[in-house]
């Protein structure tokens, strides 16, 4: 594989800089917006891996959250979260085998995406199945899911398969760097997330006073592993608070206006901050997706240094003969060659030009979408049609803003059996005592999100569906009829000062299991 020149046109999609007095500035800006194709390859591999991790994590509760025997049957999907109505292939059936089949198909597409086989088509299929999965049960989604759903389609407009891919091996050439409207949109998306979040946090009174992380890490519902111990170090948390606010508020300067080794160091600082959430907070995919969002900022010098640290066998280009049946040119290339031989070269040229133009137009629209709706969300005046435009590709990033919550909760589901005894519908015995670790009362962050949705819709479809599922679970567990189910939510003020107040109880649902 021979590297193509950056000086050749980026398939018609290169941004051009005007001449004149602004030429030095625009030249520097172009240099900072230019993306190394190795960074795009790393982005593709990371996004595909995230899709696989997500599927593996969801698979453990596939029956609970995605089938008619679970907490959110298709009947509930059809009448709740109406903005997602019609977007879910998964909702075509509530059978377990159907969901397992779709999970398997999604996994195969994600694996093909990782290795870069027909990168853009399989990436698009992965995106369609991701939207379908999200639409099937929006109640289990968090900010990481939404960012993944918004960020993935932006990346598909860029040449993710330019390097380190089966596509690149078959093509036989690559560009070292690219600059298009689409790559600029990919660079802009994390800046919008961080900048908007910094503005929204400024509306509170804890982040910019150094107190927010002390409150956040006193929230036992969210902290895990090392996070359970950080509240004992308030000085450290205050320092981390100011560091995090600085990274958010200064993201445009730190990421966009740096270059070379300095930019590489800055990106690694951001990645370190994101990955620091994994052993401390129960926030699902969020740290991984945030990491993916800044990978495109890694400059060529980072990859040049990294290449010197690994064996040549890793960095050397593999032969296409190792691809076996995939070694030949792609089907469309063979088709184009056949058309040229038959005298239809003008048709081939037109289709190439049309494809390049379409990608350019879509890239411009993507960049405009990120900037208009991302910046507009915190503007004084509302952006027209914001709700409609961002129903699937959300651009509101108010996580932990304006302030982290100063209390946490857990849920208790009790069952009254036919003999009159009260027992836990599932899990441990019925107790209203504060648990030693509130986060451990949830199977995963998805259960925490779903139970929050149940609490908000306790008299509606989601609450009723959960109660009916709990009736079935209790009946199966105790092998006898269940009279009723009662769901409680326990609230505990976060012990920011180290002292616990008494938790208080709220009855959310009292459901008659014999009525249905």
Coordinates of C-alpha atoms in Angstrom, one line a residue:
X1 CA 0.0 0.0 0.0
X2 CA 1.5 3.4 -1.0
X3 CA 0.5 6.5 0.8
X4 CA -1.4 9.0 -1.4
X5 CA -0.5 12.6 -1.3
X6 CA -2.3 15.1 0.9
X7 CA -1.9 17.5 -1.9
X8 CA -4.3 15.6 -4.1
X9 CA -7.9 16.6 -3.7
X10 CA -9.6 14.7 -0.8
X11 CA -12.0 13.1 -3.3
X12 CA -13.5 16.5 -3.9
X13 CA -14.3 17.2 -0.3
X14 CA -11.3 19.3 0.8
X15 CA -12.0 22.6 2.4
X16 CA -10.1 25.5 0.7
X17 CA -8.7 28.5 2.4
X18 CA -9.0 32.0 0.9
X19 CA -5.9 34.0 -0.1
X20 CA -5.0 37.4 1.1
X21 CA -4.2 38.9 4.5
X22 CA -6.0 36.1 6.3
X23 CA -4.0 33.4 4.5
X24 CA -1.6 32.8 7.4
X25 CA -4.5 32.4 9.9
X26 CA -6.5 30.2 7.6
X27 CA -3.5 28.1 6.9
X28 CA -2.8 27.5 10.6
X29 CA -6.5 26.8 11.1
X30 CA -6.5 24.2 8.3
X31 CA -3.5 22.6 9.8
X32 CA -5.3 22.3 13.1
X33 CA -8.5 20.9 11.5
X34 CA -6.6 18.4 9.4
X35 CA -7.1 14.9 10.8
X36 CA -4.6 12.0 10.6
X37 CA -6.2 9.0 9.0
X38 CA -4.6 6.8 11.7
X39 CA -6.7 8.7 14.2
X40 CA -9.8 8.0 12.2
X41 CA -8.8 4.3 12.1
X42 CA -8.4 4.3 15.8
X43 CA -11.7 6.0 16.1
X44 CA -13.4 3.3 14.0
X45 CA -11.9 0.5 16.0
X46 CA -12.9 2.1 19.3
X47 CA -16.4 2.9 18.2
X48 CA -16.9 -0.7 16.9
X49 CA -15.5 -2.1 20.2
X50 CA -17.9 0.1 22.1
X51 CA -20.8 -1.3 20.1
X52 CA -19.7 -4.8 20.9
X53 CA -19.2 -4.0 24.6
X54 CA -22.7 -2.4 24.7
X55 CA -24.3 -5.4 23.1
X56 CA -22.5 -7.8 25.5
X57 CA -23.6 -5.7 28.5
X58 CA -27.2 -5.5 27.3
X59 CA -27.4 -9.2 26.5
X60 CA -27.4 -10.2 30.1
X61 CA -30.8 -8.5 30.6
X62 CA -32.2 -9.0 27.1
X63 CA -35.3 -10.8 28.3
X64 CA -36.0 -8.2 31.0
X65 CA -35.8 -5.1 28.9
X66 CA -36.6 -6.1 25.3
X67 CA -39.2 -8.9 25.4
X68 CA -42.9 -9.2 26.1
X69 CA -42.1 -11.2 29.2
X70 CA -40.0 -8.4 30.7
X71 CA -40.6 -5.0 32.2
X72 CA -41.2 -3.2 28.9
X73 CA -43.3 -5.2 26.5
X74 CA -44.0 -4.1 22.9
X75 CA -47.4 -2.8 24.1
X76 CA -45.6 -0.4 26.4
X77 CA -43.3 0.7 23.6
X78 CA -46.2 1.6 21.4
X79 CA -47.7 4.1 23.8
X80 CA -44.7 5.6 25.6
X81 CA -41.8 7.7 24.3
X82 CA -43.7 8.5 21.2
X83 CA -40.8 10.4 19.6
X84 CA -39.3 7.0 19.0
X85 CA -42.4 5.4 17.5
X86 CA -41.7 3.7 14.3
X87 CA -37.9 3.7 14.7
X88 CA -37.5 0.3 16.2
X89 CA -37.0 -2.9 14.3
X90 CA -36.7 -4.6 17.6
X91 CA -40.3 -3.8 18.3
X92 CA -41.5 -5.9 15.5
X93 CA -41.6 -8.8 17.9
X94 CA -41.5 -9.3 21.6
X95 CA -40.1 -12.8 21.4
X96 CA -36.7 -13.6 22.9
X97 CA -35.4 -15.4 19.9
X98 CA -36.1 -12.4 17.7
X99 CA -34.1 -10.1 20.0
X100 CA -31.3 -12.6 20.2
X101 CA -31.2 -12.7 16.4
X102 CA -31.0 -8.9 16.1
X103 CA -28.3 -8.8 18.8
X104 CA -26.3 -11.3 16.8
X105 CA -26.7 -9.4 13.5
X106 CA -25.7 -6.2 15.3
X107 CA -22.6 -7.9 16.7
X108 CA -21.5 -9.1 13.3
X109 CA -21.9 -5.6 11.8
X110 CA -20.0 -4.1 14.7
X111 CA -17.2 -6.7 14.2
X112 CA -17.0 -5.9 10.5
X113 CA -16.8 -2.2 11.4
X114 CA -13.9 -2.9 13.7
X115 CA -11.8 -4.6 11.0
X116 CA -12.9 -2.1 8.4
X117 CA -14.7 -4.3 6.0
X118 CA -17.0 -2.2 3.8
X119 CA -16.7 0.4 6.6
X120 CA -19.3 2.9 5.7
X121 CA -22.2 0.5 4.7
X122 CA -21.7 -1.8 7.8
X123 CA -21.3 1.4 9.9
X124 CA -24.6 2.6 8.7
X125 CA -26.2 -0.7 9.4
X126 CA -24.7 -0.6 12.9
X127 CA -26.2 2.9 13.4
X128 CA -29.6 1.8 12.2
X129 CA -29.6 -1.2 14.6
X130 CA -28.3 1.1 17.4
X131 CA -31.2 3.6 16.9
X132 CA -33.6 0.6 16.8
X133 CA -32.3 -0.7 20.0
X134 CA -32.4 2.7 21.7
X135 CA -36.0 3.3 20.5
X136 CA -37.1 -0.1 21.7
X137 CA -36.5 0.9 25.4
X138 CA -35.4 4.5 25.9
X139 CA -35.9 4.2 29.6
X140 CA -32.6 2.4 30.1
X141 CA -30.5 5.0 28.2
X142 CA -28.0 7.4 29.7
X143 CA -25.9 10.3 28.4
X144 CA -23.2 7.9 27.0
X145 CA -25.8 6.1 24.9
X146 CA -27.2 9.4 23.5
X147 CA -23.7 10.7 22.7
X148 CA -22.9 7.4 20.9
X149 CA -26.1 7.7 18.9
X150 CA -25.3 11.3 17.9
X151 CA -21.6 10.9 17.3
X152 CA -21.6 7.7 15.3
X153 CA -23.4 9.0 12.2
X154 CA -21.1 12.0 12.0
X155 CA -18.0 9.7 11.8
X156 CA -19.6 7.7 9.0
X157 CA -19.2 10.7 6.7
X158 CA -15.5 10.6 7.2
X159 CA -13.0 8.1 5.7
X160 CA -12.9 5.8 8.7
X161 CA -11.6 2.9 6.6
X162 CA -8.7 4.8 5.1
X163 CA -6.1 3.0 7.2
X164 CA -5.8 -0.2 9.2
X165 CA -8.7 -1.8 7.5
X166 CA -9.6 -4.5 5.1
X167 CA -10.9 -1.8 2.8
X168 CA -7.5 -0.1 2.8
X169 CA -5.7 -3.3 1.9
X170 CA -8.0 -4.0 -1.0
X171 CA -7.8 -0.4 -2.2
X172 CA -4.0 -0.4 -2.2
X173 CA -3.6 3.3 -1.3
X174 CA -4.4 5.8 1.4
X175 CA -4.2 9.4 2.4
X176 CA -2.2 10.4 5.4
X177 CA -4.4 13.3 6.5
X178 CA -7.8 14.6 5.5
X179 CA -9.7 17.8 5.9
X180 CA -13.4 17.9 5.1
X181 CA -16.6 19.4 6.5
X182 CA -17.4 16.0 8.0
X183 CA -14.1 15.7 9.8
X184 CA -14.6 19.2 11.1
X185 CA -18.0 18.2 12.4
X186 CA -16.4 15.2 14.2
X187 CA -13.9 17.6 15.8
X188 CA -16.6 20.1 16.7
X189 CA -18.9 17.6 18.4
X190 CA -16.8 17.2 21.6
X191 CA -16.2 20.9 21.8
X192 CA -20.0 21.5 21.7
X193 CA -20.5 18.8 24.4
X194 CA -17.8 20.2 26.7
X195 CA -18.5 23.9 26.0
X196 CA -22.3 23.6 26.4
X197 CA -21.9 21.6 29.6
X198 CA -19.5 24.2 31.0
X199 CA -22.1 27.0 30.3
X200 CA -24.9 24.9 31.9
X201 CA -22.8 24.2 34.9
X202 CA -22.2 27.9 35.3
X203 CA -25.9 28.3 36.0
X204 CA -25.4 26.4 39.3
X205 CA -23.6 27.4 42.4
X206 CA -21.3 24.4 43.1
X207 CA -19.1 23.7 40.1
X208 CA -17.5 27.1 40.0
X209 CA -17.1 27.2 43.7
X210 CA -15.2 23.9 43.8
X211 CA -17.9 22.0 45.8
X212 CA -19.6 19.9 43.1
X213 CA -17.4 16.8 43.1
X214 CA -17.7 16.6 46.9
X215 CA -21.5 16.4 46.4
X216 CA -21.2 14.0 43.4
X217 CA -19.0 11.5 45.2
X218 CA -21.2 11.6 48.3
X219 CA -23.9 10.1 46.1
X220 CA -23.7 6.4 46.9
X221 CA -26.1 5.5 44.1
X222 CA -23.5 6.6 41.5
X223 CA -20.2 5.7 43.1
X224 CA -18.4 2.4 42.6
X225 CA -15.1 0.8 43.5
X226 CA -12.6 3.6 44.1
X227 CA -15.3 6.2 44.0
X228 CA -16.6 4.9 47.3
X229 CA -13.5 6.1 49.0
X230 CA -12.9 9.5 47.4
X231 CA -15.4 11.4 49.6
X232 CA -12.8 11.0 52.4
X233 CA -10.4 13.3 50.5
X234 CA -12.3 16.6 50.1
X235 CA -9.1 18.5 49.1
X236 CA -8.4 16.1 46.3
X237 CA -12.0 16.3 45.1
X238 CA -11.8 20.1 45.1
X239 CA -8.7 20.0 43.0
X240 CA -10.3 17.5 40.6
X241 CA -13.4 19.7 40.5
X242 CA -11.4 22.7 39.3
X243 CA -9.4 20.5 36.9
X244 CA -12.6 19.2 35.3
X245 CA -14.2 22.6 35.0
X246 CA -11.0 23.9 33.3
X247 CA -11.1 21.0 30.8
X248 CA -14.7 21.7 30.0
X249 CA -14.5 25.5 29.8
X250 CA -11.2 25.6 28.0
X251 CA -11.8 22.7 25.6
X252 CA -11.8 24.8 22.4
X253 CA -8.5 26.4 23.3
X254 CA -6.9 23.2 24.6
X255 CA -8.0 20.9 21.8
X256 CA -8.5 23.1 18.7
X257 CA -5.8 25.7 19.0
X258 CA -2.9 23.4 20.0
X259 CA -0.8 21.3 17.6
X260 CA 2.0 18.7 17.6
X261 CA 3.3 17.3 20.8
X262 CA 1.3 19.8 22.9
X263 CA -2.0 18.7 21.4
X264 CA -1.1 15.0 21.9
X265 CA -0.4 15.7 25.5
X266 CA -3.6 17.6 25.9
X267 CA -5.7 14.8 24.3
X268 CA -4.1 12.3 26.6
X269 CA -5.0 14.4 29.6
X270 CA -8.7 14.4 28.4
X271 CA -8.6 10.7 27.8
X272 CA -7.1 10.1 31.3
X273 CA -9.9 12.2 32.9
X274 CA -12.6 10.3 31.0
X275 CA -11.2 6.9 31.8
X276 CA -10.9 7.9 35.4
X277 CA -14.7 7.6 35.6
X278 CA -14.6 3.9 34.9
X279 CA -13.3 2.8 38.4
X280 CA -15.2 5.5 40.2
X281 CA -18.7 6.2 38.8
X282 CA -21.5 3.9 37.5
X283 CA -22.1 5.8 34.2
X284 CA -22.0 3.0 31.6
X285 CA -20.5 3.7 28.2
X286 CA -20.0 7.4 28.9
X287 CA -16.2 7.4 29.6
X288 CA -15.6 5.2 26.5
X289 CA -17.7 7.4 24.2
X290 CA -16.1 10.6 25.5
X291 CA -12.7 9.0 24.8
X292 CA -13.7 8.2 21.3
X293 CA -15.0 11.7 20.7
X294 CA -11.4 13.2 21.2
X295 CA -9.4 10.5 19.4
X296 CA -9.6 12.4 16.1
X297 CA -7.6 15.1 17.7
X298 CA -4.5 12.9 18.1
X299 CA -1.9 14.5 15.8
X300 CA 0.5 12.7 13.4
X301 CA 3.4 13.1 15.9
X302 CA 1.6 10.9 18.4
X303 CA 1.3 8.0 15.9
X304 CA 4.8 8.5 14.7
X305 CA 6.1 8.1 18.2
X306 CA 3.7 5.2 18.9
X307 CA 5.0 3.4 15.8
X308 CA 8.5 3.5 17.1
X309 CA 7.5 1.9 20.3
X310 CA 5.9 -1.2 18.8
X311 CA 7.5 -4.0 16.7
X312 CA 7.8 -3.5 12.9
X313 CA 5.6 -6.6 12.5
X314 CA 2.7 -4.6 14.0
X315 CA 3.1 -1.5 11.9
X316 CA 4.1 -3.1 8.6
X317 CA 1.4 -3.4 6.0
X318 CA -0.1 -6.9 5.7
X319 CA -0.3 -8.5 2.3
X320 CA -3.7 -8.8 0.6
X321 CA -3.1 -12.5 0.2
X322 CA -3.8 -12.9 3.9
X323 CA -7.4 -11.8 3.3
X324 CA -8.3 -15.0 1.5
X325 CA -11.5 -14.6 -0.5
X326 CA -11.6 -10.9 0.4
X327 CA -8.3 -10.2 -1.2
X328 CA -9.7 -9.1 -4.6
X329 CA -10.9 -5.6 -5.4
X330 CA -14.3 -4.7 -4.0
X331 CA -17.3 -5.6 -6.0
X332 CA -18.0 -2.0 -7.0
X333 CA -14.5 -1.6 -8.3
X334 CA -14.9 -4.6 -10.5
X335 CA -18.2 -3.3 -11.7
X336 CA -16.8 0.1 -12.6
X337 CA -13.9 -1.5 -14.5
X338 CA -16.3 -3.7 -16.4
X339 CA -18.4 -0.6 -17.3
X340 CA -15.3 1.3 -18.5
X341 CA -14.3 -1.6 -20.7
X342 CA -17.8 -1.5 -22.2
X343 CA -17.5 2.2 -23.0
X344 CA -19.5 3.5 -20.1
X345 CA -16.6 5.5 -18.5
X346 CA -18.7 8.7 -18.4
X347 CA -21.3 6.9 -16.3
X348 CA -18.6 5.8 -13.9
X349 CA -17.1 9.3 -13.7
X350 CA -20.5 10.8 -13.1
X351 CA -21.3 8.3 -10.3
X352 CA -18.0 9.0 -8.6
X353 CA -18.5 12.8 -8.8
X354 CA -22.1 12.4 -7.6
X355 CA -20.9 10.3 -4.6
X356 CA -18.2 12.9 -3.7
X357 CA -20.7 15.8 -4.0
X358 CA -23.2 14.0 -1.8
X359 CA -20.7 13.3 0.9
X360 CA -19.6 16.9 0.8
X361 CA -23.1 18.2 1.1
X362 CA -23.9 15.8 3.9
X363 CA -20.7 16.8 5.7
X364 CA -21.7 20.5 5.5
X365 CA -25.1 19.7 6.8
X366 CA -23.6 17.7 9.7
X367 CA -21.3 20.5 10.6
X368 CA -24.1 23.0 10.5
X369 CA -26.3 20.7 12.6
X370 CA -23.7 20.3 15.3
X371 CA -23.0 24.0 15.6
X372 CA -26.5 25.4 15.2
X373 CA -28.3 23.0 17.6
X374 CA -25.3 22.5 19.9
X375 CA -24.6 26.2 20.4
X376 CA -28.3 27.1 20.1
X377 CA -29.3 24.9 23.1
X378 CA -27.6 27.4 25.4
X379 CA -28.5 30.5 23.4
X380 CA -30.9 33.1 24.7
X381 CA -33.4 32.5 21.9
X382 CA -34.7 29.1 21.1
X383 CA -33.6 27.5 17.8
X384 CA -36.6 26.8 15.5
X385 CA -37.6 23.1 15.3
X386 CA -35.0 22.1 17.9
X387 CA -37.1 19.4 19.4
X388 CA -38.0 17.8 16.0
X389 CA -34.4 18.0 14.7
X390 CA -32.8 16.5 17.8
X391 CA -35.3 13.8 18.6
X392 CA -32.8 11.1 17.5
X393 CA -29.5 13.1 17.3
X394 CA -29.7 14.9 20.6
X395 CA -27.6 18.0 21.2
X396 CA -28.4 18.8 24.8
X397 CA -25.5 18.0 27.2
X398 CA -26.6 18.9 30.7
X399 CA -25.0 16.1 32.6
X400 CA -24.5 16.9 36.2
X401 CA -25.6 20.5 35.4
X402 CA -26.3 22.9 36.8
X403 CA -25.5 21.1 40.0
X404 CA -25.0 17.4 41.0
X405 CA -28.0 16.1 42.9
X406 CA -27.5 16.3 46.7
X407 CA -29.5 13.1 47.5
X408 CA -29.7 9.5 46.2
X409 CA -32.2 6.7 46.3
X410 CA -32.8 3.0 46.0
X411 CA -35.9 0.9 45.4
X412 CA -37.7 -1.8 47.4
X413 CA -40.2 -4.1 45.7
X414 CA -42.3 -6.1 48.2
X415 CA -44.8 -8.8 47.4
X416 CA -47.8 -9.8 49.6
X417 CA -48.5 -13.5 49.1
X418 CA -51.8 -15.3 49.3
X419 CA -51.0 -16.4 52.9
X420 CA -50.7 -12.8 53.9
X421 CA -46.9 -12.7 54.4
X422 CA -44.8 -9.8 53.0
X423 CA -41.7 -10.8 51.2
X424 CA -39.2 -9.4 48.8
X425 CA -40.5 -9.8 45.2
X426 CA -36.9 -10.6 44.3
X427 CA -33.5 -10.0 45.7
X428 CA -32.9 -9.9 49.5
X429 CA -35.5 -9.7 52.2
X430 CA -37.8 -6.7 52.6
X431 CA -35.9 -4.0 54.6
X432 CA -36.1 -0.3 54.7
X433 CA -32.6 0.1 56.2
X434 CA -30.0 2.1 54.3
X435 CA -27.9 -0.3 52.3
X436 CA -24.1 -0.2 52.8
X437 CA -23.7 0.4 49.1
X438 CA -26.7 1.9 47.3
X439 CA -25.1 1.4 43.8
X440 CA -25.0 -2.4 44.6
X441 CA -28.8 -2.5 44.9
X442 CA -28.9 -2.1 41.1
X443 CA -27.9 -4.8 38.6
X444 CA -26.4 -2.2 36.4
X445 CA -26.7 1.5 35.5
X446 CA -29.5 0.5 33.1
X447 CA -31.6 -0.8 35.9
X448 CA -31.1 2.5 37.8
X449 CA -32.2 4.5 34.7
X450 CA -35.2 2.2 34.2
X451 CA -36.3 2.5 37.8
X452 CA -36.1 6.2 37.6
X453 CA -38.4 6.1 34.6
X454 CA -40.8 3.8 36.6
X455 CA -40.8 6.4 39.4
X456 CA -41.7 9.2 37.0
X457 CA -44.4 7.2 35.3
X458 CA -45.7 5.2 38.3
X459 CA -49.3 5.6 37.4
X460 CA -48.7 5.2 33.7
X461 CA -47.7 2.5 31.2
X462 CA -44.1 2.0 32.4
X463 CA -45.1 1.8 36.1
X464 CA -47.9 -0.7 35.3
X465 CA -45.7 -2.9 33.1
X466 CA -43.1 -3.0 35.8
X467 CA -45.6 -4.0 38.5
X468 CA -47.1 -6.8 36.3
X469 CA -43.6 -8.1 35.7
X470 CA -42.8 -8.0 39.4
X471 CA -46.0 -10.0 40.1
X472 CA -44.8 -12.7 37.7
X473 CA -41.3 -12.7 39.2
X474 CA -42.6 -13.1 42.8
X475 CA -45.1 -15.8 41.8
X476 CA -42.3 -17.8 40.1
X477 CA -39.9 -17.3 43.0
X478 CA -42.3 -18.4 45.7
X479 CA -44.3 -20.8 43.6
X480 CA -47.6 -19.5 45.0
X481 CA -50.2 -16.9 44.1
X482 CA -49.2 -13.2 44.8
X483 CA -51.9 -10.9 46.0
X484 CA -50.2 -7.5 45.4
X485 CA -46.9 -5.7 44.7
X486 CA -45.8 -2.6 46.5
X487 CA -42.9 -0.5 45.2
X488 CA -41.1 1.9 47.5
X489 CA -38.5 4.5 46.7
X490 CA -36.1 5.3 49.6
X491 CA -34.4 8.7 49.6
X492 CA -31.2 9.6 51.4
X493 CA -29.6 13.0 51.7
X494 CA -26.0 12.7 50.5
X495 CA -23.7 12.8 53.5
X496 CA -21.4 15.6 52.1
X497 CA -20.3 16.4 55.7
X498 CA -19.9 12.7 56.6
X499 CA -23.1 12.5 58.6
X500 CA -26.2 10.5 57.5
X501 CA -29.7 11.8 58.1
X502 CA -32.5 9.2 58.4
X503 CA -33.8 8.1 54.9
X504 CA -37.4 8.7 54.1
X505 CA -39.7 6.4 52.2
X506 CA -42.2 7.1 49.4
X507 CA -44.7 4.6 48.2
X508 CA -44.8 4.6 44.4
X509 CA -46.9 1.7 43.3
X510 CA -49.5 -0.5 45.0
X511 CA -50.6 -3.0 42.4
X512 CA -53.2 -5.8 42.7
X513 CA -51.7 -8.9 41.0
X514 CA -55.0 -10.7 40.9
X515 CA -56.7 -8.0 38.9
X516 CA -55.2 -9.1 35.6

